[in-house]
Amino acid sequence: DAGVTQSPTHLIKTRGQHVTLRCSPISGHKSVSWYQQVLGQGPQFIFQYYEKEERGRGNFPDRFSARQFPNYSSELNVNALLLGDSALYLCASSGAAGTSGRGSYEQYFGPGTRLTVT
Amino acid sequence: DAKTTQPTSMDCAEGRAANLPCNHSTISGNEYVYWYRQIHSQGPQYIIHGLKNNETNEMASLIITEDRKSSTLILPHATLRDTAVYYCIVQYNDYKLSFGAGTTVTVRA
């Protein structure tokens, strides 16, 4: 079975530009989360989407936005890029949003998109 | 914010068991202990999770103390491919994973 896929693998943008990153979850998974990982640090939570609704948002500015499509794939958009946005952007999928009362859900991560802002 | 404490780094000999400790003294009764690892430049990989019973799968074993304030991840026969950063995370539901700095494990031949 295919795992979580992300595109593109790498991209280079200049300050002030806009970027769109894409993620396809594991078949059957309805929840997608996005994380940012700056070099040398652990991943930081950005968003979680479940059934096309935003279920959670981390401490990121409004320049970051996301959406989930009917097929459960997702896009992460970042406007007005800053040098500090250079990072590995990770997408993770899981079976549910964690609101059904069941307490444990493992998340499965994609390989990430390496964004470099110059 | 991370609720766990892990050693910064540890070495392990190839073929030997690697025991990775994690302290989570403020864990709540309904929070699970998760372990993920991240091999250089790849996405994190789920390893195992548990609530209060010890757990084992094809990758590792998870030993949780009776008071649930600490746990140990055991890689039974470490290989060079197990060299990675290992993250111990406690949470209830999958709302978000709060990654700390993790333990950098180096398996040496």
PDB file of N, CA and C in Angstrom, chain B residues 37-96:
ATOM      1  N   ARG B  37      10.599   7.649  15.460  1.00  0.00           N
ATOM      2  CA  ARG B  37      12.000   7.893  15.171  1.00  0.00           C
ATOM      3  C   ARG B  37      12.116   8.594  13.828  1.00  0.00           C
ATOM      4  N   GLN B  38      13.212   9.303  13.657  1.00  0.00           N
ATOM      5  CA  GLN B  38      13.440  10.039  12.428  1.00  0.00           C
ATOM      6  C   GLN B  38      14.865   9.782  11.963  1.00  0.00           C
ATOM      7  N   ILE B  39      14.947   9.074  10.886  1.00  0.00           N
ATOM      8  CA  ILE B  39      16.234   8.851  10.245  1.00  0.00           C
ATOM      9  C   ILE B  39      16.562  10.102   9.437  1.00  0.00           C
ATOM     10  N   HIS B  40      17.820  10.428   9.364  1.00  0.00           N
ATOM     11  CA  HIS B  40      18.263  11.695   8.786  1.00  0.00           C
ATOM     12  C   HIS B  40      17.534  12.068   7.502  1.00  0.00           C
ATOM     13  N   SER B  41      16.922  13.270   7.528  1.00  0.00           N
ATOM     14  CA  SER B  41      16.274  13.877   6.363  1.00  0.00           C
ATOM     15  C   SER B  41      15.025  13.135   5.896  1.00  0.00           C
ATOM     16  N   GLN B  42      14.515  12.216   6.703  1.00  0.00           N
ATOM     17  CA  GLN B  42      13.262  11.543   6.350  1.00  0.00           C
ATOM     18  C   GLN B  42      12.155  11.992   7.292  1.00  0.00           C
ATOM     19  N   GLY B  43      10.907  11.647   6.958  1.00  0.00           N
ATOM     20  CA  GLY B  43       9.810  11.926   7.868  1.00  0.00           C
ATOM     21  C   GLY B  43       9.858  11.006   9.073  1.00  0.00           C
ATOM     22  N   PRO B  44       9.330  11.446  10.218  1.00  0.00           N
ATOM     23  CA  PRO B  44       9.286  10.573  11.396  1.00  0.00           C
ATOM     24  C   PRO B  44       8.525   9.288  11.102  1.00  0.00           C
ATOM     25  N   GLN B  45       8.936   8.229  11.777  1.00  0.00           N
ATOM     26  CA  GLN B  45       8.333   6.915  11.590  1.00  0.00           C
ATOM     27  C   GLN B  45       7.729   6.459  12.912  1.00  0.00           C
ATOM     28  N   TYR B  46       6.462   6.082  12.891  1.00  0.00           N
ATOM     29  CA  TYR B  46       5.816   5.550  14.084  1.00  0.00           C
ATOM     30  C   TYR B  46       6.474   4.222  14.468  1.00  0.00           C
ATOM     31  N   ILE B  47       6.735   4.047  15.776  1.00  0.00           N
ATOM     32  CA  ILE B  47       7.329   2.788  16.233  1.00  0.00           C
ATOM     33  C   ILE B  47       6.324   1.987  17.031  1.00  0.00           C
ATOM     34  N   ILE B  48       5.814   2.577  18.108  1.00  0.00           N
ATOM     35  CA  ILE B  48       4.976   1.829  19.033  1.00  0.00           C
ATOM     36  C   ILE B  48       4.302   2.807  19.979  1.00  0.00           C
ATOM     37  N   HIS B  49       3.211   2.395  20.601  1.00  0.00           N
ATOM     38  CA  HIS B  49       2.609   3.208  21.642  1.00  0.00           C
ATOM     39  C   HIS B  49       1.943   2.305  22.664  1.00  0.00           C
ATOM     40  N   GLY B  50       1.691   2.875  23.850  1.00  0.00           N
ATOM     41  CA  GLY B  50       1.031   2.108  24.898  1.00  0.00           C
ATOM     42  C   GLY B  50       0.394   3.015  25.928  1.00  0.00           C
ATOM     43  N   LEU B  51      -0.501   2.435  26.723  1.00  0.00           N
ATOM     44  CA  LEU B  51      -1.181   3.194  27.773  1.00  0.00           C
ATOM     45  C   LEU B  51      -0.609   2.829  29.149  1.00  0.00           C
ATOM     46  N   LYS B  52      -0.713   1.572  29.520  1.00  0.00           N
ATOM     47  CA  LYS B  52      -0.118   1.153  30.790  1.00  0.00           C
ATOM     48  C   LYS B  52       0.476  -0.232  30.737  1.00  0.00           C
ATOM     49  N   ASN B  53       0.052  -1.043  29.783  1.00  0.00           N
ATOM     50  CA  ASN B  53       0.636  -2.365  29.649  1.00  0.00           C
ATOM     51  C   ASN B  53       1.866  -2.312  28.751  1.00  0.00           C
ATOM     52  N   ASN B  54       2.753  -3.252  28.948  1.00  0.00           N
ATOM     53  CA  ASN B  54       3.902  -3.365  28.057  1.00  0.00           C
ATOM     54  C   ASN B  54       3.407  -3.793  26.677  1.00  0.00           C
ATOM     55  N   GLU B  55       4.073  -3.294  25.659  1.00  0.00           N
ATOM     56  CA  GLU B  55       3.674  -3.582  24.300  1.00  0.00           C
ATOM     57  C   GLU B  55       4.878  -4.052  23.493  1.00  0.00           C
ATOM     58  N   THR B  56       4.615  -4.911  22.521  1.00  0.00           N
ATOM     59  CA  THR B  56       5.676  -5.394  21.639  1.00  0.00           C
ATOM     60  C   THR B  56       5.132  -5.485  20.229  1.00  0.00           C
ATOM     61  N   ASN B  57       5.943  -5.065  19.279  1.00  0.00           N
ATOM     62  CA  ASN B  57       5.605  -5.298  17.874  1.00  0.00           C
ATOM     63  C   ASN B  57       6.876  -5.731  17.152  1.00  0.00           C
ATOM     64  N   GLU B  58       6.811  -5.737  15.842  1.00  0.00           N
ATOM     65  CA  GLU B  58       7.945  -6.256  15.078  1.00  0.00           C
ATOM     66  C   GLU B  58       9.159  -5.345  15.149  1.00  0.00           C
ATOM     67  N   MET B  59       8.967  -4.118  15.560  1.00  0.00           N
ATOM     68  CA  MET B  59      10.079  -3.184  15.611  1.00  0.00           C
ATOM     69  C   MET B  59      10.710  -3.090  16.989  1.00  0.00           C
ATOM     70  N   ALA B  60       9.882  -3.094  18.028  1.00  0.00           N
ATOM     71  CA  ALA B  60      10.409  -2.773  19.346  1.00  0.00           C
ATOM     72  C   ALA B  60       9.470  -3.246  20.446  1.00  0.00           C
ATOM     73  N   SER B  61       9.952  -3.097  21.674  1.00  0.00           N
ATOM     74  CA  SER B  61       9.124  -3.319  22.856  1.00  0.00           C
ATOM     75  C   SER B  61       9.061  -2.040  23.658  1.00  0.00           C
ATOM     76  N   LEU B  62       7.928  -1.829  24.307  1.00  0.00           N
ATOM     77  CA  LEU B  62       7.723  -0.655  25.149  1.00  0.00           C
ATOM     78  C   LEU B  62       7.397  -1.130  26.548  1.00  0.00           C
ATOM     79  N   ILE B  63       8.224  -0.709  27.494  1.00  0.00           N
ATOM     80  CA  ILE B  63       8.018  -1.059  28.892  1.00  0.00           C
ATOM     81  C   ILE B  63       7.612   0.217  29.630  1.00  0.00           C
ATOM     82  N   ILE B  64       6.434   0.203  30.232  1.00  0.00           N
ATOM     83  CA  ILE B  64       5.936   1.356  30.984  1.00  0.00           C
ATOM     84  C   ILE B  64       5.909   0.984  32.459  1.00  0.00           C
ATOM     85  N   THR B  65       6.478   1.842  33.298  1.00  0.00           N
ATOM     86  CA  THR B  65       6.483   1.546  34.733  1.00  0.00           C
ATOM     87  C   THR B  65       5.065   1.553  35.285  1.00  0.00           C
ATOM     88  N   GLU B  66       4.905   0.912  36.428  1.00  0.00           N
ATOM     89  CA  GLU B  66       3.564   0.772  37.004  1.00  0.00           C
ATOM     90  C   GLU B  66       2.939   2.127  37.324  1.00  0.00           C
ATOM     91  N   ASP B  67       3.774   3.081  37.766  1.00  0.00           N
ATOM     92  CA  ASP B  67       3.230   4.413  38.065  1.00  0.00           C
ATOM     93  C   ASP B  67       3.113   5.282  36.816  1.00  0.00           C
ATOM     94  N   ARG B  68       3.527   4.761  35.682  1.00  0.00           N
ATOM     95  CA  ARG B  68       3.455   5.412  34.364  1.00  0.00           C
ATOM     96  C   ARG B  68       4.284   6.676  34.277  1.00  0.00           C
ATOM     97  N   LYS B  69       5.187   6.894  35.170  1.00  0.00           N
ATOM     98  CA  LYS B  69       5.996   8.115  35.126  1.00  0.00           C
ATOM     99  C   LYS B  69       7.230   7.976  34.257  1.00  0.00           C
ATOM    100  N   SER B  70       7.516   6.793  33.776  1.00  0.00           N
ATOM    101  CA  SER B  70       8.635   6.625  32.862  1.00  0.00           C
ATOM    102  C   SER B  70       8.404   5.390  32.002  1.00  0.00           C
ATOM    103  N   SER B  71       9.167   5.328  30.927  1.00  0.00           N
ATOM    104  CA  SER B  71       9.052   4.178  30.035  1.00  0.00           C
ATOM    105  C   SER B  71      10.400   3.933  29.379  1.00  0.00           C
ATOM    106  N   THR B  72      10.535   2.763  28.789  1.00  0.00           N
ATOM    107  CA  THR B  72      11.757   2.405  28.071  1.00  0.00           C
ATOM    108  C   THR B  72      11.387   1.770  26.750  1.00  0.00           C
ATOM    109  N   LEU B  73      11.975   2.274  25.699  1.00  0.00           N
ATOM    110  CA  LEU B  73      11.843   1.656  24.384  1.00  0.00           C
ATOM    111  C   LEU B  73      13.020   0.721  24.201  1.00  0.00           C
ATOM    112  N   ILE B  74      12.739  -0.506  23.809  1.00  0.00           N
ATOM    113  CA  ILE B  74      13.799  -1.484  23.621  1.00  0.00           C
ATOM    114  C   ILE B  74      13.848  -1.906  22.152  1.00  0.00           C
ATOM    115  N   LEU B  75      14.998  -1.675  21.539  1.00  0.00           N
ATOM    116  CA  LEU B  75      15.265  -2.217  20.215  1.00  0.00           C
ATOM    117  C   LEU B  75      16.075  -3.491  20.449  1.00  0.00           C
ATOM    118  N   PRO B  76      15.521  -4.651  20.213  1.00  0.00           N
ATOM    119  CA  PRO B  76      16.149  -5.897  20.709  1.00  0.00           C
ATOM    120  C   PRO B  76      17.505  -6.221  20.084  1.00  0.00           C
ATOM    121  N   HIS B  77      17.667  -5.959  18.820  1.00  0.00           N
ATOM    122  CA  HIS B  77      18.936  -6.243  18.141  1.00  0.00           C
ATOM    123  C   HIS B  77      19.247  -5.074  17.213  1.00  0.00           C
ATOM    124  N   ALA B  78      19.918  -4.081  17.752  1.00  0.00           N
ATOM    125  CA  ALA B  78      20.139  -2.851  16.990  1.00  0.00           C
ATOM    126  C   ALA B  78      21.001  -3.111  15.751  1.00  0.00           C
ATOM    127  N   THR B  79      20.619  -2.472  14.660  1.00  0.00           N
ATOM    128  CA  THR B  79      21.410  -2.514  13.438  1.00  0.00           C
ATOM    129  C   THR B  79      21.825  -1.094  13.074  1.00  0.00           C
ATOM    130  N   LEU B  80      22.729  -0.975  12.128  1.00  0.00           N
ATOM    131  CA  LEU B  80      23.195   0.346  11.725  1.00  0.00           C
ATOM    132  C   LEU B  80      22.030   1.200  11.214  1.00  0.00           C
ATOM    133  N   ARG B  81      21.014   0.531  10.650  1.00  0.00           N
ATOM    134  CA  ARG B  81      19.866   1.267  10.125  1.00  0.00           C
ATOM    135  C   ARG B  81      18.965   1.830  11.219  1.00  0.00           C
ATOM    136  N   ASP B  82      19.225   1.445  12.462  1.00  0.00           N
ATOM    137  CA  ASP B  82      18.458   2.018  13.583  1.00  0.00           C
ATOM    138  C   ASP B  82      19.037   3.347  14.059  1.00  0.00           C
ATOM    139  N   THR B  83      20.142   3.769  13.487  1.00  0.00           N
ATOM    140  CA  THR B  83      20.694   5.084  13.830  1.00  0.00           C
ATOM    141  C   THR B  83      19.693   6.156  13.430  1.00  0.00           C
ATOM    142  N   ALA B  84      19.254   6.947  14.419  1.00  0.00           N
ATOM    143  CA  ALA B  84      18.178   7.914  14.180  1.00  0.00           C
ATOM    144  C   ALA B  84      17.978   8.760  15.428  1.00  0.00           C
ATOM    145  N   VAL B  85      17.101   9.749  15.317  1.00  0.00           N
ATOM    146  CA  VAL B  85      16.622  10.487  16.482  1.00  0.00           C
ATOM    147  C   VAL B  85      15.316   9.841  16.922  1.00  0.00           C
ATOM    148  N   TYR B  86      15.244   9.479  18.203  1.00  0.00           N
ATOM    149  CA  TYR B  86      14.073   8.812  18.744  1.00  0.00           C
ATOM    150  C   TYR B  86      13.300   9.785  19.639  1.00  0.00           C
ATOM    151  N   TYR B  87      12.015   9.920  19.366  1.00  0.00           N
ATOM    152  CA  TYR B  87      11.167  10.846  20.103  1.00  0.00           C
ATOM    153  C   TYR B  87      10.165  10.076  20.964  1.00  0.00           C
ATOM    154  N   CYS B  88      10.087  10.449  22.220  1.00  0.00           N
ATOM    155  CA  CYS B  88       9.088   9.923  23.147  1.00  0.00           C
ATOM    156  C   CYS B  88       8.045  11.024  23.339  1.00  0.00           C
ATOM    157  N   ILE B  89       6.784  10.713  23.112  1.00  0.00           N
ATOM    158  CA  ILE B  89       5.712  11.716  23.155  1.00  0.00           C
ATOM    159  C   ILE B  89       4.557  11.153  23.969  1.00  0.00           C
ATOM    160  N   VAL B  90       3.972  12.005  24.819  1.00  0.00           N
ATOM    161  CA  VAL B  90       2.776  11.581  25.540  1.00  0.00           C
ATOM    162  C   VAL B  90       1.620  12.462  25.087  1.00  0.00           C
ATOM    163  N   GLN B  91       0.491  11.867  24.827  1.00  0.00           N
ATOM    164  CA  GLN B  91      -0.678  12.640  24.419  1.00  0.00           C
ATOM    165  C   GLN B  91      -1.925  11.780  24.460  1.00  0.00           C
ATOM    166  N   TYR B  92      -3.058  12.475  24.468  1.00  0.00           N
ATOM    167  CA  TYR B  92      -4.355  11.831  24.315  1.00  0.00           C
ATOM    168  C   TYR B  92      -4.931  12.277  22.991  1.00  0.00           C
ATOM    169  N   ASN B  93      -5.356  11.376  22.207  1.00  0.00           N
ATOM    170  CA  ASN B  93      -5.872  11.543  20.834  1.00  0.00           C
ATOM    171  C   ASN B  93      -4.779  12.115  19.936  1.00  0.00           C
ATOM    172  N   ASP B  94      -5.065  12.301  18.678  1.00  0.00           N
ATOM    173  CA  ASP B  94      -4.013  12.669  17.724  1.00  0.00           C
ATOM    174  C   ASP B  94      -4.080  14.123  17.341  1.00  0.00           C
ATOM    175  N   TYR B  95      -4.663  14.934  18.206  1.00  0.00           N
ATOM    176  CA  TYR B  95      -4.833  16.342  17.906  1.00  0.00           C
ATOM    177  C   TYR B  95      -3.529  16.960  17.409  1.00  0.00           C
ATOM    178  N   LYS B  96      -2.456  16.724  18.110  1.00  0.00           N
ATOM    179  CA  LYS B  96      -1.156  17.139  17.606  1.00  0.00           C
ATOM    180  C   LYS B  96      -0.079  16.388  18.369  1.00  0.00           C
TER     181      LYS B  96
END
